[in-house]
Amino acid sequence: PRDILMVMFDYVLDNLEGINQRWEYLHEYLQKVISERSALLDPPKHDRLLSDDEYFSRSKAYF
């Protein structure tokens, strides 16, 4: 019985860690989206969005 409880505990712990990783990914993604949208209200940041660097790194974010 104790071994079964440890197996179940490990299973739950592994799944909670996976859930936590997904929430962190979602949080980072939403922070990025929100920060890009707030640039529309800031003229210098807005102008930077209209042009890209030599690697097209900003336009790649939309494709």
N, CA, C and O atoms as a Maestro MAE file, in Angstrom:
{
 s_m_m2io_version
 :::
 2.0.0
}

f_m_ct {
 s_m_title
 :::
 protein
 m_atom[252] {
  # First column is atom index #
  i_m_mmod_type
  r_m_x_coord
  r_m_y_coord
  r_m_z_coord
  i_m_residue_number
  s_m_chain_name
  s_m_pdb_residue_name
  s_m_pdb_atom_name
  i_m_atomic_number
  :::
  1 25 0.809 -1.215 0.000 1 A "PRO " " N  " 7
  2 3 0.000 0.000 0.000 1 A "PRO " " CA " 6
  3 2 0.847 1.273 0.000 1 A "PRO " " C  " 6
  4 15 0.509 2.241 -0.681 1 A "PRO " " O  " 8
  5 25 1.934 1.277 0.751 2 A "ARG " " N  " 7
  6 3 2.762 2.484 0.800 2 A "ARG " " CA " 6
  7 2 3.412 2.751 -0.560 2 A "ARG " " C  " 6
  8 15 3.540 3.906 -0.966 2 A "ARG " " O  " 8
  9 25 3.818 1.707 -1.255 3 A "ASP " " N  " 7
  10 3 4.420 1.877 -2.571 3 A "ASP " " CA " 6
  11 2 3.426 2.481 -3.558 3 A "ASP " " C  " 6
  12 15 3.792 3.314 -4.386 3 A "ASP " " O  " 8
  13 25 2.190 2.064 -3.467 4 A "ILE " " N  " 7
  14 3 1.157 2.608 -4.350 4 A "ILE " " CA " 6
  15 2 0.970 4.095 -4.076 4 A "ILE " " C  " 6
  16 15 0.818 4.883 -5.009 4 A "ILE " " O  " 8
  17 25 0.979 4.481 -2.810 5 A "LEU " " N  " 7
  18 3 0.837 5.894 -2.462 5 A "LEU " " CA " 6
  19 2 2.009 6.713 -3.001 5 A "LEU " " C  " 6
  20 15 1.816 7.835 -3.469 5 A "LEU " " O  " 8
  21 25 3.205 6.167 -2.937 6 A "MET " " N  " 7
  22 3 4.372 6.884 -3.459 6 A "MET " " CA " 6
  23 2 4.297 7.023 -4.980 6 A "MET " " C  " 6
  24 15 4.648 8.068 -5.529 6 A "MET " " O  " 8
  25 25 3.845 5.984 -5.648 7 A "VAL " " N  " 7
  26 3 3.687 6.048 -7.103 7 A "VAL " " CA " 6
  27 2 2.647 7.098 -7.464 7 A "VAL " " C  " 6
  28 15 2.851 7.889 -8.386 7 A "VAL " " O  " 8
  29 25 1.546 7.107 -6.748 8 A "MET " " N  " 7
  30 3 0.498 8.095 -7.013 8 A "MET " " CA " 6
  31 2 1.002 9.503 -6.710 8 A "MET " " C  " 6
  32 15 0.717 10.439 -7.458 8 A "MET " " O  " 8
  33 25 1.739 9.655 -5.631 9 A "PHE " " N  " 7
  34 3 2.292 10.962 -5.281 9 A "PHE " " CA " 6
  35 2 3.245 11.451 -6.372 9 A "PHE " " C  " 6
  36 15 3.175 12.611 -6.779 9 A "PHE " " O  " 8
  37 25 4.129 10.580 -6.846 10 A "ASP " " N  " 7
  38 3 5.051 10.951 -7.923 10 A "ASP " " CA " 6
  39 2 4.301 11.337 -9.192 10 A "ASP " " C  " 6
  40 15 4.678 12.284 -9.881 10 A "ASP " " O  " 8
  41 25 3.240 10.600 -9.496 11 A "TYR " " N  " 7
  42 3 2.431 10.893 -10.680 11 A "TYR " " CA " 6
  43 2 1.788 12.276 -10.566 11 A "TYR " " C  " 6
  44 15 1.828 13.064 -11.511 11 A "TYR " " O  " 8
  45 25 1.201 12.561 -9.419 12 A "VAL " " N  " 7
  46 3 0.562 13.861 -9.198 12 A "VAL " " CA " 6
  47 2 1.600 14.972 -9.251 12 A "VAL " " C  " 6
  48 15 1.362 16.011 -9.868 12 A "VAL " " O  " 8
  49 25 2.740 14.769 -8.617 13 A "LEU " " N  " 7
  50 3 3.789 15.780 -8.608 13 A "LEU " " CA " 6
  51 2 4.290 16.072 -10.018 13 A "LEU " " C  " 6
  52 15 4.461 17.235 -10.382 13 A "LEU " " O  " 8
  53 25 4.525 15.038 -10.809 14 A "ASP " " N  " 7
  54 3 4.967 15.235 -12.195 14 A "ASP " " CA " 6
  55 2 3.946 16.037 -12.994 14 A "ASP " " C  " 6
  56 15 4.313 16.931 -13.756 14 A "ASP " " O  " 8
  57 25 2.687 15.722 -12.822 15 A "ASN " " N  " 7
  58 3 1.648 16.439 -13.560 15 A "ASN " " CA " 6
  59 2 1.516 17.883 -13.100 15 A "ASN " " C  " 6
  60 15 1.289 18.772 -13.920 15 A "ASN " " O  " 8
  61 25 1.654 18.127 -11.813 16 A "LEU " " N  " 7
  62 3 1.599 19.503 -11.319 16 A "LEU " " CA " 6
  63 2 2.769 20.326 -11.848 16 A "LEU " " C  " 6
  64 15 2.610 21.510 -12.146 16 A "LEU " " O  " 8
  65 25 3.931 19.711 -11.965 17 A "GLU " " N  " 7
  66 3 5.076 20.418 -12.538 17 A "GLU " " CA " 6
  67 2 4.818 20.759 -14.006 17 A "GLU " " C  " 6
  68 15 5.169 21.847 -14.463 17 A "GLU " " O  " 8
  69 25 4.213 19.841 -14.734 18 A "GLY " " N  " 7
  70 3 3.876 20.111 -16.129 18 A "GLY " " CA " 6
  71 2 2.857 21.227 -16.265 18 A "GLY " " C  " 6
  72 15 2.966 22.072 -17.154 18 A "GLY " " O  " 8
  73 25 1.874 21.229 -15.390 19 A "ILE " " N  " 7
  74 3 0.863 22.291 -15.399 19 A "ILE " " CA " 6
  75 2 1.517 23.630 -15.098 19 A "ILE " " C  " 6
  76 15 1.216 24.636 -15.741 19 A "ILE " " O  " 8
  77 25 2.410 23.638 -14.121 20 A "ASN " " N  " 7
  78 3 3.106 24.873 -13.760 20 A "ASN " " CA " 6
  79 2 3.932 25.402 -14.929 20 A "ASN " " C  " 6
  80 15 3.946 26.609 -15.171 20 A "ASN " " O  " 8
  81 25 4.612 24.534 -15.650 21 A "GLN " " N  " 7
  82 3 5.397 24.952 -16.813 21 A "GLN " " CA " 6
  83 2 4.504 25.561 -17.889 21 A "GLN " " C  " 6
  84 15 4.871 26.556 -18.514 21 A "GLN " " O  " 8
  85 25 3.347 24.974 -18.101 22 A "ARG " " N  " 7
  86 3 2.426 25.510 -19.115 22 A "ARG " " CA " 6
  87 2 1.889 26.880 -18.706 22 A "ARG " " C  " 6
  88 15 1.751 27.766 -19.549 22 A "ARG " " O  " 8
  89 25 1.586 27.060 -17.427 23 A "TRP " " N  " 7
  90 3 1.125 28.363 -16.951 23 A "TRP " " CA " 6
  91 2 2.223 29.415 -17.094 23 A "TRP " " C  " 6
  92 15 1.942 30.560 -17.450 23 A "TRP " " O  " 8
  93 25 3.472 29.035 -16.818 24 A "GLU " " N  " 7
  94 3 4.580 29.976 -16.978 24 A "GLU " " CA " 6
  95 2 4.738 30.371 -18.440 24 A "GLU " " C  " 6
  96 15 4.970 31.542 -18.744 24 A "GLU " " O  " 8
  97 25 4.617 29.412 -19.342 25 A "TYR " " N  " 7
  98 3 4.701 29.708 -20.770 25 A "TYR " " CA " 6
  99 2 3.579 30.664 -21.180 25 A "TYR " " C  " 6
  100 15 3.812 31.631 -21.906 25 A "TYR " " O  " 8
  101 25 2.370 30.386 -20.712 26 A "LEU " " N  " 7
  102 3 1.235 31.247 -21.036 26 A "LEU " " CA " 6
  103 2 1.446 32.646 -20.480 26 A "LEU " " C  " 6
  104 15 1.140 33.629 -21.155 26 A "LEU " " O  " 8
  105 25 1.956 32.750 -19.278 27 A "HIS " " N  " 7
  106 3 2.214 34.052 -18.661 27 A "HIS " " CA " 6
  107 2 3.233 34.849 -19.472 27 A "HIS " " C  " 6
  108 15 3.030 36.036 -19.729 27 A "HIS " " O  " 8
  109 25 4.329 34.202 -19.878 28 A "GLU " " N  " 7
  110 3 5.342 34.881 -20.688 28 A "GLU " " CA " 6
  111 2 4.758 35.339 -22.020 28 A "GLU " " C  " 6
  112 15 5.038 36.449 -22.472 28 A "GLU " " O  " 8
  113 25 3.958 34.499 -22.643 29 A "TYR " " N  " 7
  114 3 3.341 34.847 -23.925 29 A "TYR " " CA " 6
  115 2 2.417 36.054 -23.776 29 A "TYR " " C  " 6
  116 15 2.469 36.985 -24.579 29 A "TYR " " O  " 8
  117 25 1.577 36.032 -22.751 30 A "LEU " " N  " 7
  118 3 0.647 37.141 -22.547 30 A "LEU " " CA " 6
  119 2 1.381 38.425 -22.201 30 A "LEU " " C  " 6
  120 15 0.968 39.503 -22.627 30 A "LEU " " O  " 8
  121 25 2.462 38.332 -21.436 31 A "GLN " " N  " 7
  122 3 3.256 39.523 -21.133 31 A "GLN " " CA " 6
  123 2 3.807 40.127 -22.418 31 A "GLN " " C  " 6
  124 15 3.820 41.348 -22.576 31 A "GLN " " O  " 8
  125 25 4.261 39.280 -23.334 32 A "LYS " " N  " 7
  126 3 4.804 39.757 -24.603 32 A "LYS " " CA " 6
  127 2 3.716 40.427 -25.437 32 A "LYS " " C  " 6
  128 15 3.937 41.500 -25.999 32 A "LYS " " O  " 8
  129 25 2.549 39.801 -25.519 33 A "VAL " " N  " 7
  130 3 1.443 40.365 -26.295 33 A "VAL " " CA " 6
  131 2 1.011 41.704 -25.716 33 A "VAL " " C  " 6
  132 15 0.801 42.665 -26.456 33 A "VAL " " O  " 8
  133 25 0.880 41.770 -24.412 34 A "ILE " " N  " 7
  134 3 0.448 43.010 -23.763 34 A "ILE " " CA " 6
  135 2 1.480 44.109 -23.967 34 A "ILE " " C  " 6
  136 15 1.112 45.254 -24.229 34 A "ILE " " O  " 8
  137 25 2.760 43.786 -23.853 35 A "SER " " N  " 7
  138 3 3.787 44.817 -24.008 35 A "SER " " CA " 6
  139 2 3.844 45.323 -25.444 35 A "SER " " C  " 6
  140 15 4.097 46.507 -25.665 35 A "SER " " O  " 8
  141 25 3.616 44.454 -26.423 36 A "GLU " " N  " 7
  142 3 3.605 44.895 -27.818 36 A "GLU " " CA " 6
  143 2 2.399 45.779 -28.096 36 A "GLU " " C  " 6
  144 15 2.511 46.761 -28.830 36 A "GLU " " O  " 8
  145 25 1.264 45.451 -27.531 37 A "ARG " " N  " 7
  146 3 0.068 46.263 -27.771 37 A "ARG " " CA " 6
  147 2 0.170 47.615 -27.089 37 A "ARG " " C  " 6
  148 15 -0.349 48.606 -27.603 37 A "ARG " " O  " 8
  149 25 0.836 47.672 -25.933 38 A "SER " " N  " 7
  150 3 0.981 48.959 -25.255 38 A "SER " " CA " 6
  151 2 1.887 49.887 -26.053 38 A "SER " " C  " 6
  152 15 1.852 51.103 -25.866 38 A "SER " " O  " 8
  153 25 2.697 49.321 -26.942 39 A "ALA " " N  " 7
  154 3 3.566 50.137 -27.778 39 A "ALA " " CA " 6
  155 2 2.752 51.009 -28.729 39 A "ALA " " C  " 6
  156 15 3.240 52.041 -29.190 39 A "ALA " " O  " 8
  157 25 1.544 50.615 -29.021 40 A "LEU " " N  " 7
  158 3 0.707 51.415 -29.916 40 A "LEU " " CA " 6
  159 2 0.368 52.771 -29.310 40 A "LEU " " C  " 6
  160 15 0.092 53.726 -30.037 40 A "LEU " " O  " 8
  161 25 0.386 52.860 -27.992 41 A "LEU " " N  " 7
  162 3 0.075 54.117 -27.322 41 A "LEU " " CA " 6
  163 2 1.308 54.971 -27.081 41 A "LEU " " C  " 6
  164 15 1.185 56.104 -26.618 41 A "LEU " " O  " 8
  165 25 2.484 54.461 -27.381 42 A "ASP " " N  " 7
  166 3 3.742 55.174 -27.179 42 A "ASP " " CA " 6
  167 2 4.358 55.446 -28.551 42 A "ASP " " C  " 6
  168 15 4.866 54.518 -29.179 42 A "ASP " " O  " 8
  169 25 4.328 56.697 -29.037 43 A "PRO " " N  " 7
  170 3 4.784 56.989 -30.407 43 A "PRO " " CA " 6
  171 2 6.184 56.464 -30.757 43 A "PRO " " C  " 6
  172 15 6.339 55.882 -31.831 43 A "PRO " " O  " 8
  173 25 7.206 56.635 -29.915 44 A "PRO " " N  " 7
  174 3 8.520 56.085 -30.308 44 A "PRO " " CA " 6
  175 2 8.510 54.557 -30.447 44 A "PRO " " C  " 6
  176 15 9.116 54.017 -31.372 44 A "PRO " " O  " 8
  177 25 7.831 53.868 -29.540 45 A "LYS " " N  " 7
  178 3 7.743 52.409 -29.646 45 A "LYS " " CA " 6
  179 2 6.920 52.021 -30.873 45 A "LYS " " C  " 6
  180 15 7.231 51.051 -31.564 45 A "LYS " " O  " 8
  181 25 5.878 52.787 -31.129 46 A "HIS " " N  " 7
  182 3 5.029 52.515 -32.294 46 A "HIS " " CA " 6
  183 2 5.845 52.627 -33.576 46 A "HIS " " C  " 6
  184 15 5.736 51.777 -34.460 46 A "HIS " " O  " 8
  185 25 6.660 53.671 -33.678 47 A "ASP " " N  " 7
  186 3 7.481 53.852 -34.871 47 A "ASP " " CA " 6
  187 2 8.492 52.723 -35.033 47 A "ASP " " C  " 6
  188 15 8.800 52.322 -36.156 47 A "ASP " " O  " 8
  189 25 9.008 52.208 -33.920 48 A "ARG " " N  " 7
  190 3 9.941 51.092 -33.989 48 A "ARG " " CA " 6
  191 2 9.254 49.839 -34.528 48 A "ARG " " C  " 6
  192 15 9.891 49.021 -35.191 48 A "ARG " " O  " 8
  193 25 7.965 49.685 -34.251 49 A "LEU " " N  " 7
  194 3 7.232 48.530 -34.772 49 A "LEU " " CA " 6
  195 2 7.020 48.615 -36.284 49 A "LEU " " C  " 6
  196 15 6.840 47.595 -36.949 49 A "LEU " " O  " 8
  197 25 7.041 49.833 -36.821 50 A "LEU " " N  " 7
  198 3 6.808 50.010 -38.250 50 A "LEU " " CA " 6
  199 2 8.020 49.631 -39.091 50 A "LEU " " C  " 6
  200 15 7.890 49.379 -40.289 50 A "LEU " " O  " 8
  201 25 9.188 49.590 -38.476 51 A "SER " " N  " 7
  202 3 10.392 49.186 -39.197 51 A "SER " " CA " 6
  203 2 10.957 47.935 -38.539 51 A "SER " " C  " 6
  204 15 10.600 47.590 -37.413 51 A "SER " " O  " 8
  205 25 11.831 47.277 -39.251 52 A "ASP " " N  " 7
  206 3 12.393 46.031 -38.733 52 A "ASP " " CA " 6
  207 2 13.908 46.103 -38.801 52 A "ASP " " C  " 6
  208 15 14.464 46.972 -39.473 52 A "ASP " " O  " 8
  209 25 14.567 45.204 -38.116 53 A "ASP " " N  " 7
  210 3 16.020 45.153 -38.172 53 A "ASP " " CA " 6
  211 2 16.457 44.303 -39.367 53 A "ASP " " C  " 6
  212 15 15.624 43.809 -40.127 53 A "ASP " " O  " 8
  213 25 17.756 44.142 -39.519 54 A "GLU " " N  " 7
  214 3 18.268 43.421 -40.691 54 A "GLU " " CA " 6
  215 2 17.927 41.936 -40.689 54 A "GLU " " C  " 6
  216 15 18.016 41.281 -41.728 54 A "GLU " " O  " 8
  217 25 17.536 41.395 -39.530 55 A "TYR " " N  " 7
  218 3 17.178 39.978 -39.440 55 A "TYR " " CA " 6
  219 2 15.665 39.766 -39.480 55 A "TYR " " C  " 6
  220 15 15.199 38.631 -39.375 55 A "TYR " " O  " 8
  221 25 14.897 40.838 -39.631 56 A "PHE " " N  " 7
  222 3 13.434 40.781 -39.654 56 A "PHE " " CA " 6
  223 2 12.881 40.088 -38.410 56 A "PHE " " C  " 6
  224 15 11.909 39.337 -38.490 56 A "PHE " " O  " 8
  225 25 13.498 40.343 -37.277 57 A "SER " " N  " 7
  226 3 13.106 39.647 -36.043 57 A "SER " " CA " 6
  227 2 11.730 40.069 -35.549 57 A "SER " " C  " 6
  228 15 11.012 39.250 -34.975 57 A "SER " " O  " 8
  229 25 11.343 41.318 -35.753 58 A "ARG " " N  " 7
  230 3 10.020 41.733 -35.282 58 A "ARG " " CA " 6
  231 2 8.915 41.204 -36.191 58 A "ARG " " C  " 6
  232 15 7.864 40.791 -35.700 58 A "ARG " " O  " 8
  233 25 9.129 41.207 -37.486 59 A "SER " " N  " 7
  234 3 8.080 40.713 -38.385 59 A "SER " " CA " 6
  235 2 7.904 39.202 -38.257 59 A "SER " " C  " 6
  236 15 6.814 38.688 -38.506 59 A "SER " " O  " 8
  237 25 8.956 38.486 -37.874 60 A "LYS " " N  " 7
  238 3 8.835 37.042 -37.695 60 A "LYS " " CA " 6
  239 2 7.896 36.702 -36.548 60 A "LYS " " C  " 6
  240 15 7.320 35.614 -36.517 60 A "LYS " " O  " 8
  241 25 7.740 37.614 -35.616 61 A "ALA " " N  " 7
  242 3 6.858 37.354 -34.477 61 A "ALA " " CA " 6
  243 2 5.405 37.247 -34.916 61 A "ALA " " C  " 6
  244 15 4.586 36.685 -34.189 61 A "ALA " " O  " 8
  245 25 5.073 37.767 -36.072 62 A "TYR " " N  " 7
  246 3 3.686 37.758 -36.530 62 A "TYR " " CA " 6
  247 2 3.387 36.629 -37.508 62 A "TYR " " C  " 6
  248 15 2.242 36.470 -37.931 62 A "TYR " " O  " 8
  249 25 4.395 35.842 -37.874 63 A "PHE " " N  " 7
  250 3 4.186 34.769 -38.848 63 A "PHE " " CA " 6
  251 2 4.533 33.437 -38.288 63 A "PHE " " C  " 6
  252 15 4.413 32.426 -38.980 63 A "PHE " " O  " 8
  :::
 }
 m_bond[251] {
  # First column is bond index #
  i_m_from
  i_m_to
  i_m_order
  :::
  1 1 2 1
  2 2 3 1
  3 3 4 2
  4 3 5 1
  5 5 6 1
  6 6 7 1
  7 7 8 2
  8 7 9 1
  9 9 10 1
  10 10 11 1
  11 11 12 2
  12 11 13 1
  13 13 14 1
  14 14 15 1
  15 15 16 2
  16 15 17 1
  17 17 18 1
  18 18 19 1
  19 19 20 2
  20 19 21 1
  21 21 22 1
  22 22 23 1
  23 23 24 2
  24 23 25 1
  25 25 26 1
  26 26 27 1
  27 27 28 2
  28 27 29 1
  29 29 30 1
  30 30 31 1
  31 31 32 2
  32 31 33 1
  33 33 34 1
  34 34 35 1
  35 35 36 2
  36 35 37 1
  37 37 38 1
  38 38 39 1
  39 39 40 2
  40 39 41 1
  41 41 42 1
  42 42 43 1
  43 43 44 2
  44 43 45 1
  45 45 46 1
  46 46 47 1
  47 47 48 2
  48 47 49 1
  49 49 50 1
  50 50 51 1
  51 51 52 2
  52 51 53 1
  53 53 54 1
  54 54 55 1
  55 55 56 2
  56 55 57 1
  57 57 58 1
  58 58 59 1
  59 59 60 2
  60 59 61 1
  61 61 62 1
  62 62 63 1
  63 63 64 2
  64 63 65 1
  65 65 66 1
  66 66 67 1
  67 67 68 2
  68 67 69 1
  69 69 70 1
  70 70 71 1
  71 71 72 2
  72 71 73 1
  73 73 74 1
  74 74 75 1
  75 75 76 2
  76 75 77 1
  77 77 78 1
  78 78 79 1
  79 79 80 2
  80 79 81 1
  81 81 82 1
  82 82 83 1
  83 83 84 2
  84 83 85 1
  85 85 86 1
  86 86 87 1
  87 87 88 2
  88 87 89 1
  89 89 90 1
  90 90 91 1
  91 91 92 2
  92 91 93 1
  93 93 94 1
  94 94 95 1
  95 95 96 2
  96 95 97 1
  97 97 98 1
  98 98 99 1
  99 99 100 2
  100 99 101 1
  101 101 102 1
  102 102 103 1
  103 103 104 2
  104 103 105 1
  105 105 106 1
  106 106 107 1
  107 107 108 2
  108 107 109 1
  109 109 110 1
  110 110 111 1
  111 111 112 2
  112 111 113 1
  113 113 114 1
  114 114 115 1
  115 115 116 2
  116 115 117 1
  117 117 118 1
  118 118 119 1
  119 119 120 2
  120 119 121 1
  121 121 122 1
  122 122 123 1
  123 123 124 2
  124 123 125 1
  125 125 126 1
  126 126 127 1
  127 127 128 2
  128 127 129 1
  129 129 130 1
  130 130 131 1
  131 131 132 2
  132 131 133 1
  133 133 134 1
  134 134 135 1
  135 135 136 2
  136 135 137 1
  137 137 138 1
  138 138 139 1
  139 139 140 2
  140 139 141 1
  141 141 142 1
  142 142 143 1
  143 143 144 2
  144 143 145 1
  145 145 146 1
  146 146 147 1
  147 147 148 2
  148 147 149 1
  149 149 150 1
  150 150 151 1
  151 151 152 2
  152 151 153 1
  153 153 154 1
  154 154 155 1
  155 155 156 2
  156 155 157 1
  157 157 158 1
  158 158 159 1
  159 159 160 2
  160 159 161 1
  161 161 162 1
  162 162 163 1
  163 163 164 2
  164 163 165 1
  165 165 166 1
  166 166 167 1
  167 167 168 2
  168 167 169 1
  169 169 170 1
  170 170 171 1
  171 171 172 2
  172 171 173 1
  173 173 174 1
  174 174 175 1
  175 175 176 2
  176 175 177 1
  177 177 178 1
  178 178 179 1
  179 179 180 2
  180 179 181 1
  181 181 182 1
  182 182 183 1
  183 183 184 2
  184 183 185 1
  185 185 186 1
  186 186 187 1
  187 187 188 2
  188 187 189 1
  189 189 190 1
  190 190 191 1
  191 191 192 2
  192 191 193 1
  193 193 194 1
  194 194 195 1
  195 195 196 2
  196 195 197 1
  197 197 198 1
  198 198 199 1
  199 199 200 2
  200 199 201 1
  201 201 202 1
  202 202 203 1
  203 203 204 2
  204 203 205 1
  205 205 206 1
  206 206 207 1
  207 207 208 2
  208 207 209 1
  209 209 210 1
  210 210 211 1
  211 211 212 2
  212 211 213 1
  213 213 214 1
  214 214 215 1
  215 215 216 2
  216 215 217 1
  217 217 218 1
  218 218 219 1
  219 219 220 2
  220 219 221 1
  221 221 222 1
  222 222 223 1
  223 223 224 2
  224 223 225 1
  225 225 226 1
  226 226 227 1
  227 227 228 2
  228 227 229 1
  229 229 230 1
  230 230 231 1
  231 231 232 2
  232 231 233 1
  233 233 234 1
  234 234 235 1
  235 235 236 2
  236 235 237 1
  237 237 238 1
  238 238 239 1
  239 239 240 2
  240 239 241 1
  241 241 242 1
  242 242 243 1
  243 243 244 2
  244 243 245 1
  245 245 246 1
  246 246 247 1
  247 247 248 2
  248 247 249 1
  249 249 250 1
  250 250 251 1
  251 251 252 2
  :::
 }
}
